[in-house]
PDB file of C-alpha atoms in Angstrom:
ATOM      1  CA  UNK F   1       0.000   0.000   0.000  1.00  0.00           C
ATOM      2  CA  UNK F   2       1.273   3.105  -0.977  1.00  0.00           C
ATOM      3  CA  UNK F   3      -0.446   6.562   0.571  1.00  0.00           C
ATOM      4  CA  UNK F   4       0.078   9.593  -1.346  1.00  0.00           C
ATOM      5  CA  UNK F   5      -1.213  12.234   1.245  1.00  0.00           C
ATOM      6  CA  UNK F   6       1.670  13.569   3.121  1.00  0.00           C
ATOM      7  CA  UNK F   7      -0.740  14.520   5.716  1.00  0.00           C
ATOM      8  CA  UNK F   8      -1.721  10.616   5.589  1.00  0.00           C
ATOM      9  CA  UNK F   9       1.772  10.020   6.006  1.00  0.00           C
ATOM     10  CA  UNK F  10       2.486  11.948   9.411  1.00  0.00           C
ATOM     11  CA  UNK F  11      -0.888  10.441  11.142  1.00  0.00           C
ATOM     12  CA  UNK F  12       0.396   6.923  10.143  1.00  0.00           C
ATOM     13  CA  UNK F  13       3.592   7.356  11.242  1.00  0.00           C
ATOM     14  CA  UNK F  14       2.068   9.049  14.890  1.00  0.00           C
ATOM     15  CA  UNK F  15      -0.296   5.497  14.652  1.00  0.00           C
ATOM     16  CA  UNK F  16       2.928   3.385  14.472  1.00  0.00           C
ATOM     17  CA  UNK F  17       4.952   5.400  17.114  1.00  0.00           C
ATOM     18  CA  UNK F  18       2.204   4.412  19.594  1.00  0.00           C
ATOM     19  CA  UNK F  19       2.331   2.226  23.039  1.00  0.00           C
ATOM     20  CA  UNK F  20       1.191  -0.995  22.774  1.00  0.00           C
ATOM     21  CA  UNK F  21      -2.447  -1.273  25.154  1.00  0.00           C
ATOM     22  CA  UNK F  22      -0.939  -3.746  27.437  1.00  0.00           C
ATOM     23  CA  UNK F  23       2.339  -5.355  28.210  1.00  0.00           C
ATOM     24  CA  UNK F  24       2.198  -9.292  28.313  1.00  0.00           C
ATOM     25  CA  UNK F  25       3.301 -10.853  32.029  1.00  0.00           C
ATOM     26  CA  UNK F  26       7.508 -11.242  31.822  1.00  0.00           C
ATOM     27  CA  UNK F  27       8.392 -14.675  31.197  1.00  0.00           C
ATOM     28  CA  UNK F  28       8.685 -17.085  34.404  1.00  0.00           C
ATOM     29  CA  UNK F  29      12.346 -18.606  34.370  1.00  0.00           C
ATOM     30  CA  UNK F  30      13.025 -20.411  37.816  1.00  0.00           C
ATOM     31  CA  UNK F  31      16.599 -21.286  38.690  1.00  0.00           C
ATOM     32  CA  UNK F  32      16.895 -24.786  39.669  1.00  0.00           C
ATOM     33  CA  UNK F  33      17.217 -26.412  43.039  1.00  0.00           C
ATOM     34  CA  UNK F  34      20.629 -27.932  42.835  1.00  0.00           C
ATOM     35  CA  UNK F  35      23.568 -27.060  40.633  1.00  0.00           C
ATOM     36  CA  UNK F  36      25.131 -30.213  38.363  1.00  0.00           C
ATOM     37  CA  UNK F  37      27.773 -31.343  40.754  1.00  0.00           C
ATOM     38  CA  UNK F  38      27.885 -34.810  39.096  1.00  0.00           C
ATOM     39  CA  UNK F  39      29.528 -32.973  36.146  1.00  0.00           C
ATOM     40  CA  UNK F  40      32.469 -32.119  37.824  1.00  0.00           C
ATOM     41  CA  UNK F  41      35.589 -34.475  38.085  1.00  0.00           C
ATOM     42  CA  UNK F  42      37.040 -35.559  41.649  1.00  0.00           C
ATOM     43  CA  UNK F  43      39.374 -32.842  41.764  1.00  0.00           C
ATOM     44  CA  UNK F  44      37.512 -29.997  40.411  1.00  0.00           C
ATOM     45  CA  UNK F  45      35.131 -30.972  42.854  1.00  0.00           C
ATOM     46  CA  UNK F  46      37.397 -30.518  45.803  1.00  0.00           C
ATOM     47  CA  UNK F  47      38.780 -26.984  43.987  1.00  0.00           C
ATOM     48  CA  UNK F  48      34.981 -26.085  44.210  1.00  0.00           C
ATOM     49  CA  UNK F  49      34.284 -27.192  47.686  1.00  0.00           C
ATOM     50  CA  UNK F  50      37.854 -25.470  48.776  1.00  0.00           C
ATOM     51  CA  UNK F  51      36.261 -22.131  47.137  1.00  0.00           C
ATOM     52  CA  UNK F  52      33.029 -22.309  49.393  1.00  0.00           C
ATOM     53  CA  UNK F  53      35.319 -22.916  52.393  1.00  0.00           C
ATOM     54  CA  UNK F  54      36.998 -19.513  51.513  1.00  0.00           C
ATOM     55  CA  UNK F  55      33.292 -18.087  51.862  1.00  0.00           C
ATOM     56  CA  UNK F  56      32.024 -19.827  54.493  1.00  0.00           C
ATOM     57  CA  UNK F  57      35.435 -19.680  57.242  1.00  0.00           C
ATOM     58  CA  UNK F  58      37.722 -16.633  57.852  1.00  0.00           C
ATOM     59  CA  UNK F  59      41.186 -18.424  56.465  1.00  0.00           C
ATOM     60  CA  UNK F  60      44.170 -17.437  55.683  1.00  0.00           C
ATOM     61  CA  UNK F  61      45.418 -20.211  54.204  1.00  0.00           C
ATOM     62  CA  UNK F  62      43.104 -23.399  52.483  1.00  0.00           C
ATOM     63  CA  UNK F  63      44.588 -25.738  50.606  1.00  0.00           C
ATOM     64  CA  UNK F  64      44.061 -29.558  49.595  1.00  0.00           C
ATOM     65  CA  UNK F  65      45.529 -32.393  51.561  1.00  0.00           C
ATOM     66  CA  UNK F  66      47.184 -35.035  49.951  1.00  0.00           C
ATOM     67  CA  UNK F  67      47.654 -36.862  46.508  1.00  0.00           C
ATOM     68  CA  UNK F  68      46.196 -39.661  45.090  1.00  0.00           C
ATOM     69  CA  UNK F  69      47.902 -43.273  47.219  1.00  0.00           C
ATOM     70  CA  UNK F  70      48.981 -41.037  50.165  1.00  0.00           C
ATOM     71  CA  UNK F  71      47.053 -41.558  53.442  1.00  0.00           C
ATOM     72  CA  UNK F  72      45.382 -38.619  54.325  1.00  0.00           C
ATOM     73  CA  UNK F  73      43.376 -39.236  58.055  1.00  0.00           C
ATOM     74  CA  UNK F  74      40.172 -38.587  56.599  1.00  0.00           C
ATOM     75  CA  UNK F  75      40.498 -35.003  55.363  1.00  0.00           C
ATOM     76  CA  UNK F  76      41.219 -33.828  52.001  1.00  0.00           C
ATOM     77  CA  UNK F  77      40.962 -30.046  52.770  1.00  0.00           C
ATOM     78  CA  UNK F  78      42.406 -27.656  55.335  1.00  0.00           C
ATOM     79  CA  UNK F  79      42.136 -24.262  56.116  1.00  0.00           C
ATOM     80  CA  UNK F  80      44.199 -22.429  58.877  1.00  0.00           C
ATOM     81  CA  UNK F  81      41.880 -20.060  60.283  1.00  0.00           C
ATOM     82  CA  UNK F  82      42.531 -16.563  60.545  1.00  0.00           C
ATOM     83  CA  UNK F  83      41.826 -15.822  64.399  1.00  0.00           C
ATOM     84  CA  UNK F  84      43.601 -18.794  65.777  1.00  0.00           C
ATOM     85  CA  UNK F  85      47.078 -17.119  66.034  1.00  0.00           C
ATOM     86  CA  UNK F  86      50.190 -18.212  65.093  1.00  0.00           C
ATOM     87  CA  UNK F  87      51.206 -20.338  67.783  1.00  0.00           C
ATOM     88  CA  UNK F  88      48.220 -22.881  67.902  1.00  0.00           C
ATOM     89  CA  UNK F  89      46.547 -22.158  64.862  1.00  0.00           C
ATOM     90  CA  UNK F  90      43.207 -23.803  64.290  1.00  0.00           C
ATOM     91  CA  UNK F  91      41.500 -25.232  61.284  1.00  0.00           C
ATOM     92  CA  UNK F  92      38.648 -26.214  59.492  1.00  0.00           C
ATOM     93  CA  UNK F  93      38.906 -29.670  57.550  1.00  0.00           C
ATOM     94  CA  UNK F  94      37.056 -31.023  55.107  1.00  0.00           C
ATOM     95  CA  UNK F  95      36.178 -34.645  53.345  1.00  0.00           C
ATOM     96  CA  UNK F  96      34.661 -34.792  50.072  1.00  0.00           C
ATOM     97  CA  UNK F  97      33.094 -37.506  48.053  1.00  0.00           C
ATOM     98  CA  UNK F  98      31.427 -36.237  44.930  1.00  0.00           C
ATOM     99  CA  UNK F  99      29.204 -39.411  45.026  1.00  0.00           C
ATOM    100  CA  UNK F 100      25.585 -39.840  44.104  1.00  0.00           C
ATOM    101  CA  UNK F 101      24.269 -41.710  47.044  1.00  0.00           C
ATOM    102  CA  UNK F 102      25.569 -41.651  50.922  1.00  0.00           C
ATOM    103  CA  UNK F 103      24.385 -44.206  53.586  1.00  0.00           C
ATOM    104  CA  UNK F 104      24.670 -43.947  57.138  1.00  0.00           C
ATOM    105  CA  UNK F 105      27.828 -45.779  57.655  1.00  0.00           C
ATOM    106  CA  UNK F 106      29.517 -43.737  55.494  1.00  0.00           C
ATOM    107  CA  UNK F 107      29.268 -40.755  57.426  1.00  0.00           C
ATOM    108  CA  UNK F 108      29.948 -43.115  60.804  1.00  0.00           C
ATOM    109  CA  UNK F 109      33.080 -44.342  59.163  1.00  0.00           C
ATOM    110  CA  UNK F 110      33.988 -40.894  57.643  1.00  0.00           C
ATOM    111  CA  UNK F 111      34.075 -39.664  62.123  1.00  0.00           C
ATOM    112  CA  UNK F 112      35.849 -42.752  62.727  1.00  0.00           C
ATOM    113  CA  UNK F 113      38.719 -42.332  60.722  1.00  0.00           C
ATOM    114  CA  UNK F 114      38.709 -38.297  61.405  1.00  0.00           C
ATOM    115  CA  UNK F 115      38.884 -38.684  64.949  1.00  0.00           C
ATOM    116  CA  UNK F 116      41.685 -41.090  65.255  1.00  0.00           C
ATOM    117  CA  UNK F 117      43.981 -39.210  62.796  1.00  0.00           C
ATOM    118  CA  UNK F 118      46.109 -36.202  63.887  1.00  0.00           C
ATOM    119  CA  UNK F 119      44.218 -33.215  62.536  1.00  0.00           C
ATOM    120  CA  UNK F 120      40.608 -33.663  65.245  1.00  0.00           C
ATOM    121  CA  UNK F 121      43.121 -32.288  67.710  1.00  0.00           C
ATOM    122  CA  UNK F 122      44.036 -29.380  65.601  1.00  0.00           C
ATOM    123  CA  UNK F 123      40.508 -28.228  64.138  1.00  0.00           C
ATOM    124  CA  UNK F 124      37.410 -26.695  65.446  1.00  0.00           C
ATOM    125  CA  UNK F 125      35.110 -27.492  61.843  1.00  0.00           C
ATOM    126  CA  UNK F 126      34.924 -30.659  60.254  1.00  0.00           C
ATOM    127  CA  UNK F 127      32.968 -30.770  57.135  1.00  0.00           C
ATOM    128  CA  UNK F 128      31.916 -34.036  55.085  1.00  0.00           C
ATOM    129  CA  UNK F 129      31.232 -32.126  51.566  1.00  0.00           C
ATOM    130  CA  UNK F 130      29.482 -34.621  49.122  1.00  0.00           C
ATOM    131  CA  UNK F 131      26.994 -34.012  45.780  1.00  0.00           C
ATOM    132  CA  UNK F 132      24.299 -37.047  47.721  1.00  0.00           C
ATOM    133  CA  UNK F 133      21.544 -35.673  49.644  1.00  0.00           C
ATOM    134  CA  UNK F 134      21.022 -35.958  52.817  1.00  0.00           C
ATOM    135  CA  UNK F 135      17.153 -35.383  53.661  1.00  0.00           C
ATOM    136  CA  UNK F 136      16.205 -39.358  53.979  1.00  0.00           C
ATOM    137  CA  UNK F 137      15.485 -39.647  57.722  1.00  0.00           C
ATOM    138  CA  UNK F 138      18.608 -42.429  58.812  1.00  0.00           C
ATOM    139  CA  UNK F 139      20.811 -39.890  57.034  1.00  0.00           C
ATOM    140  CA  UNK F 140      19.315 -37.237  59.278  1.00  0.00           C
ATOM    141  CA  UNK F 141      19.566 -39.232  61.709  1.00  0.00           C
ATOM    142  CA  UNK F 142      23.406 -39.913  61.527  1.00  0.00           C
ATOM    143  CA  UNK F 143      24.225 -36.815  61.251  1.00  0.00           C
ATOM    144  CA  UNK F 144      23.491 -35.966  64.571  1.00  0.00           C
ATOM    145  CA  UNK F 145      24.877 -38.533  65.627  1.00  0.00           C
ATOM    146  CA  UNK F 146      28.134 -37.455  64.011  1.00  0.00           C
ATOM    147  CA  UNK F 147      27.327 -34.463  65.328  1.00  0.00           C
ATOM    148  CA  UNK F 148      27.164 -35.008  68.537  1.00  0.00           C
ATOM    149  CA  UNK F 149      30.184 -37.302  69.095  1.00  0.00           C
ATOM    150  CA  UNK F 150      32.097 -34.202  67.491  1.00  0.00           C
ATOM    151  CA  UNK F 151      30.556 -31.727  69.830  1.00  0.00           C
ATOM    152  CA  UNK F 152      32.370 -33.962  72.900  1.00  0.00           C
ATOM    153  CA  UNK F 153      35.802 -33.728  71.291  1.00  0.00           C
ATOM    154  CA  UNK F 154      35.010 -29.676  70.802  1.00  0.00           C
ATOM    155  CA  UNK F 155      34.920 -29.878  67.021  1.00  0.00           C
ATOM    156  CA  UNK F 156      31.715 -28.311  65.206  1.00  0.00           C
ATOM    157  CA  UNK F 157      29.943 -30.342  62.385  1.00  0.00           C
ATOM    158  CA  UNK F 158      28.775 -29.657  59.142  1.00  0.00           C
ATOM    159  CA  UNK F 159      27.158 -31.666  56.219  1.00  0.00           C
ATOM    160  CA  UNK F 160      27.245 -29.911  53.016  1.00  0.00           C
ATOM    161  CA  UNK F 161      25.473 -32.537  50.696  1.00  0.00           C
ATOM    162  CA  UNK F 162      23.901 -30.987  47.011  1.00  0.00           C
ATOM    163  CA  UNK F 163      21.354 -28.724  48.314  1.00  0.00           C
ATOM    164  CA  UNK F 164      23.262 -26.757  51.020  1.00  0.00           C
ATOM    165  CA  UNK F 165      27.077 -26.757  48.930  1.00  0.00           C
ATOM    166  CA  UNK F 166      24.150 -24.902  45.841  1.00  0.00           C
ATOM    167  CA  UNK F 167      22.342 -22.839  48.261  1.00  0.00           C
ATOM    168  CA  UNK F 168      26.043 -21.562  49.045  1.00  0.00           C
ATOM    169  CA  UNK F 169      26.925 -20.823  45.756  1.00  0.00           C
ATOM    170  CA  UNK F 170      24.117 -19.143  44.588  1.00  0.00           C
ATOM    171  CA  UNK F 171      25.517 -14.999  45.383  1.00  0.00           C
ATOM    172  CA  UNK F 172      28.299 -16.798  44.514  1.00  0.00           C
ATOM    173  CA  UNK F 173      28.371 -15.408  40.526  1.00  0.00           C
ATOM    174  CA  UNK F 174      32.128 -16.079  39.938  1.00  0.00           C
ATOM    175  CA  UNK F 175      32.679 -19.256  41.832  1.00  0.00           C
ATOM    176  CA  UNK F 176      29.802 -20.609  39.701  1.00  0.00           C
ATOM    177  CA  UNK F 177      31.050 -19.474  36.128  1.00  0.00           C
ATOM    178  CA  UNK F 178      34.613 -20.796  37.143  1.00  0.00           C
ATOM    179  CA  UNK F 179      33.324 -24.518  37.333  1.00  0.00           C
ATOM    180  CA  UNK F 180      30.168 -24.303  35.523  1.00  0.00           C
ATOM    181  CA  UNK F 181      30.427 -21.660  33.320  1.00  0.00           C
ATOM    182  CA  UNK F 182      29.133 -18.239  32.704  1.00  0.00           C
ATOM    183  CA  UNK F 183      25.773 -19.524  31.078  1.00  0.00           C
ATOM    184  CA  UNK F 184      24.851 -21.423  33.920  1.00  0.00           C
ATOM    185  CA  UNK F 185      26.222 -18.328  36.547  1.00  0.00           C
ATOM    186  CA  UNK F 186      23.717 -16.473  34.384  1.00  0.00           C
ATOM    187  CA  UNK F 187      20.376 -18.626  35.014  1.00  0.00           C
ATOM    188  CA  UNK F 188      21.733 -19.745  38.784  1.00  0.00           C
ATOM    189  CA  UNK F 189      23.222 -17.099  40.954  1.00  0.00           C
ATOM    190  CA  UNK F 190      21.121 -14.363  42.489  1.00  0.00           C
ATOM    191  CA  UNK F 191      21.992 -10.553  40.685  1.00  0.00           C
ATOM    192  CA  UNK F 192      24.934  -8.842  43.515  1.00  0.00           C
ATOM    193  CA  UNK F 193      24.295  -5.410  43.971  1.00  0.00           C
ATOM    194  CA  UNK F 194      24.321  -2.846  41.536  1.00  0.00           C
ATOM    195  CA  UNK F 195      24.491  -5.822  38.828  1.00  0.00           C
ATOM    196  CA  UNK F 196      21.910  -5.541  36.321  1.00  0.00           C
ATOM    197  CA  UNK F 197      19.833  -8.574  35.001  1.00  0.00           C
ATOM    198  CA  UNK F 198      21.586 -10.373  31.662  1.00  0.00           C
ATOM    199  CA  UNK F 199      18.703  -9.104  29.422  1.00  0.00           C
ATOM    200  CA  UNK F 200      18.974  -5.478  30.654  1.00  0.00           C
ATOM    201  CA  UNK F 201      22.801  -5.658  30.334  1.00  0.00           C
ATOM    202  CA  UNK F 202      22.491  -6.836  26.541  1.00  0.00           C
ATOM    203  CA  UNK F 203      20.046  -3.243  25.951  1.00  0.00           C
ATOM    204  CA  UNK F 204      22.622  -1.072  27.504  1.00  0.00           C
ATOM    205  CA  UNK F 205      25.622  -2.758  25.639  1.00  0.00           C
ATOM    206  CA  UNK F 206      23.437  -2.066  22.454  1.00  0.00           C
ATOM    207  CA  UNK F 207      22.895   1.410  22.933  1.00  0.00           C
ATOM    208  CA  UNK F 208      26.351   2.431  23.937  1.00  0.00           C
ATOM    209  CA  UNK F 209      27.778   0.838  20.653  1.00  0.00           C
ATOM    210  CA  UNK F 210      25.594   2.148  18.080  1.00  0.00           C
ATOM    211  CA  UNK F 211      24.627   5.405  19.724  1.00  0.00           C
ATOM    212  CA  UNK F 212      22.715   6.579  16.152  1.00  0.00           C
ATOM    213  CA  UNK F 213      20.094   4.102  16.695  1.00  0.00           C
ATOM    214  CA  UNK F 214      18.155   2.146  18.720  1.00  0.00           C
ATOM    215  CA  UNK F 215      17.378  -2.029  18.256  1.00  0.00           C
ATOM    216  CA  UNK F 216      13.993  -3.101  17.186  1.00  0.00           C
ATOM    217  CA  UNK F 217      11.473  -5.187  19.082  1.00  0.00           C
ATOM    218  CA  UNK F 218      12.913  -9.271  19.123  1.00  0.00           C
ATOM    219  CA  UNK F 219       9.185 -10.232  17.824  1.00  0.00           C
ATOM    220  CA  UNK F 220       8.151  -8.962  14.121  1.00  0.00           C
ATOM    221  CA  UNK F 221       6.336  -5.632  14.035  1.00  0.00           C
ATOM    222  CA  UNK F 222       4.637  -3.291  11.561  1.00  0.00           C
ATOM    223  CA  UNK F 223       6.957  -0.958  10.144  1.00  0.00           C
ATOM    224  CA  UNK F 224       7.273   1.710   6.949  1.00  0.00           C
ATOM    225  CA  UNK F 225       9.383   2.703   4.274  1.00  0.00           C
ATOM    226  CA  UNK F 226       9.258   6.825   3.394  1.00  0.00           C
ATOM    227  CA  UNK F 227      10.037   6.745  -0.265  1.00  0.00           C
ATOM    228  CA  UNK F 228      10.585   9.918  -3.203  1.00  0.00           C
ATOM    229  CA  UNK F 229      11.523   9.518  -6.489  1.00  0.00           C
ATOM    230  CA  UNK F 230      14.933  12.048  -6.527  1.00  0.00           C
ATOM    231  CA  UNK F 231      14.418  13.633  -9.651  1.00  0.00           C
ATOM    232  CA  UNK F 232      10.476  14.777  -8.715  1.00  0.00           C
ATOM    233  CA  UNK F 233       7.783  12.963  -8.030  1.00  0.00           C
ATOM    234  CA  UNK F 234       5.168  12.639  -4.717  1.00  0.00           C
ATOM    235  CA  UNK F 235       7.020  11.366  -1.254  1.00  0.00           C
ATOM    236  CA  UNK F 236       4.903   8.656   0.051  1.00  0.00           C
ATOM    237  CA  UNK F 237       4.605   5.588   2.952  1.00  0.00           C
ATOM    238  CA  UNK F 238       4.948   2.176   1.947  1.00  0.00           C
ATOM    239  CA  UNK F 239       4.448  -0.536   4.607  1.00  0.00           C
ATOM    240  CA  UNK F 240       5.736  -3.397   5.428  1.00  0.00           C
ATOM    241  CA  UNK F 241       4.934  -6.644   7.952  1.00  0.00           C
ATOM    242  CA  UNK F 242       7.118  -9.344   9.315  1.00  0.00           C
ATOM    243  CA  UNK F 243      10.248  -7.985  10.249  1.00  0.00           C
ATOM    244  CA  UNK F 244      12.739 -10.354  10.905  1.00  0.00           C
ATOM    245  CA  UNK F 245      14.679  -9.187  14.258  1.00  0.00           C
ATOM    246  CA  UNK F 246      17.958  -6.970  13.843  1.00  0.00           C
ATOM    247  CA  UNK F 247      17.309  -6.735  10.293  1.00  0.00           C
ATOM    248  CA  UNK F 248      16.300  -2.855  10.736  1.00  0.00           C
ATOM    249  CA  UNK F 249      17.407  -0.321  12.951  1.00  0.00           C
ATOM    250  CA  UNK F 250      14.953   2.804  13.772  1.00  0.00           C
ATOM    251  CA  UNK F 251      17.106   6.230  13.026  1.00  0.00           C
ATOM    252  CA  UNK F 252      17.293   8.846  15.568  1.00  0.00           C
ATOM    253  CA  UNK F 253      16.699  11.573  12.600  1.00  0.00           C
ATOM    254  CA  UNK F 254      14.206  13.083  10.811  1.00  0.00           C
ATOM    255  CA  UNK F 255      13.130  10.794   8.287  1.00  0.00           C
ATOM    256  CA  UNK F 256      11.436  12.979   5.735  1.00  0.00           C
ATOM    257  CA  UNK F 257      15.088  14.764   6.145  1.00  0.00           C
ATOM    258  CA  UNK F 258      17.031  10.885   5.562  1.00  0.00           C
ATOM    259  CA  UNK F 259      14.873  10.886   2.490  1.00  0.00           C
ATOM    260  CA  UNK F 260      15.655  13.992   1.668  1.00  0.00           C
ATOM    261  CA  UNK F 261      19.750  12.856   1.041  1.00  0.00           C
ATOM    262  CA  UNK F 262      19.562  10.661  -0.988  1.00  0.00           C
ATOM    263  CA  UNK F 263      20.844  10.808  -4.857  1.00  0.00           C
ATOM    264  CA  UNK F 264      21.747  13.506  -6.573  1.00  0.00           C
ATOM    265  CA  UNK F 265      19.338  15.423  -9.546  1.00  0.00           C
ATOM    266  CA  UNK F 266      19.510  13.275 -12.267  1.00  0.00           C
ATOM    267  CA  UNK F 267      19.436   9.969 -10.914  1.00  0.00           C
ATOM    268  CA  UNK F 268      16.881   7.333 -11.715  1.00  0.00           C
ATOM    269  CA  UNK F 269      14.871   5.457  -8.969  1.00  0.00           C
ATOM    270  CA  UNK F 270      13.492   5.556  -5.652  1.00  0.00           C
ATOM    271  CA  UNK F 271      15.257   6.533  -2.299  1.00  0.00           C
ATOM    272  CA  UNK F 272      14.140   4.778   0.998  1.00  0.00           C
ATOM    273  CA  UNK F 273      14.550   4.662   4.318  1.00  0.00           C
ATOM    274  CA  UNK F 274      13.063   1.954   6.778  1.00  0.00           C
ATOM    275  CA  UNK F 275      11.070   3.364  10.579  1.00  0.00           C
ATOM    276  CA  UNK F 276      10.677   0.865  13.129  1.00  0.00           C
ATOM    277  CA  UNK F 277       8.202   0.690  15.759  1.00  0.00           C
ATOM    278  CA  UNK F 278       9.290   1.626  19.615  1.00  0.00           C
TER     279      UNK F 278
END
């Protein structure tokens, strides 16, 4: 369609530069439970669990314990704690076991071998870090009674099984894109302050690198084309449906005064410019 009224023109362009009537409901995304800990190999796993230490204790020092063949008294993490001093520092040790399931006598065996080795004397925190949940009720169970025969030697007990080691990590943006990359960071970890959301990150990048124009909707919209012939003629407003997404940009200029550039006198043909839709 092709309208020949300039007047025509300026009323349909005011009709396209309209607010849509309603905005739909923003699209529900919810971040899952757990993160995918079973991805991980042994070691990153223990890298991982060493990070969320970091967070969790004030340390000065964290490192693993032990190589693969070497007997290592139940731990495979330490940290040396920042308030203990020098002279009898303290620490907070750690066993992991990136393992799918966990049964009660693993965790009774896990204090048993702890206990008897030569770090339950030196640290205040013992943690058994492992991907396998917890919540059945003889897990629960065991735990406290893990717990408890901790509490008598002075040592404080933790459990960080797939759902507390993820509710950890999840303000924990670059912890999260180091072992499970930045898409998943994206989708998992809660915004930190002053950080805005992926989507409204990708609109300001836009506008700062193409400050002469501003992207069109992602869905296809109504949009015109002001055409002249050069060498005389009538302007008019041709329109269009269906545009595919980044294929048109809407200039921040006058458009009758875009048209207005185009060939010189003498020319043959029509001069256009496309106007997308806010």
């Amino acid at each position: 369609m092709v309208i020949e009224d300039p007047s025509q023109s300026i009323e349909l362009l005011a009709w396209l530069e309209e607010p849509p009537t309603a905005i739909p409901q923003p699209i529900s995304v919810t971040a899952p439970a757990r993160l995918p800990f079973e991805q991980l190999q042994p070691d990153d796993f223990e890298r991982l669990v060493l990070a969320v230490a970091h967070t969790r204790y004030k340390v000065e020092e964290a490192r693993q314990y032990g190589v693969s063949g070497q007997k290592q008294h139940g731990i495979d993490l330490y940290g040396r704690l920042a308030s203990s001093g020098d002279a009898h520092p303290r620490y907070v040790t750690v066993q992991c076991r990136n393992v799918e399931v966990v049964n009660p006598a693993a965790l009774t065996s896990a204090v048993d071998e702890f206990l008897v080795g030569p770090w339950a004397d030196r640290s205040d925190h013992f943690v058994y870090a492992t991907r396998a949940s917890v919540k059945r009720t003889e897990l629960a169970e065991a735990v406290e009674i893990a717990a408890a025969r901790l509490r008598a030697a002075h040592i404080r007990f933790e459990v960080w099984d797939g759902e507390r080691l993820s509710e950890h990590l999840r303000d924990q943006h670059r912890i999260v894109t180091t072992y499970f990359g930045p898409a998943t960071a994206a989708v998992y970890c809660l915004p930190s302050a002053g950080q805005a959301p992926p989507e409204a990150a990708a609109t300001e990048q836009g506008a700062s690198t193409d400050q002469g124009s501003e992207p069109l909707p992602s869905e296809p919209a109504t949009a015109a084309i002001l055409t002249r012939p050069p060498c005389g003629g009538q302007s008019g407003v041709s329109l269009w449906k269906s545009v595919p997404p980044g294929c048109q940009r809407r200039l921040k200029t006058d458009p009758f005064a875009a048209v207005e550039s185009g060939p010189p006198a003498g020319c043959h043909g029509w001069s256009s410019v496309g106007v997308g839709i806010r």
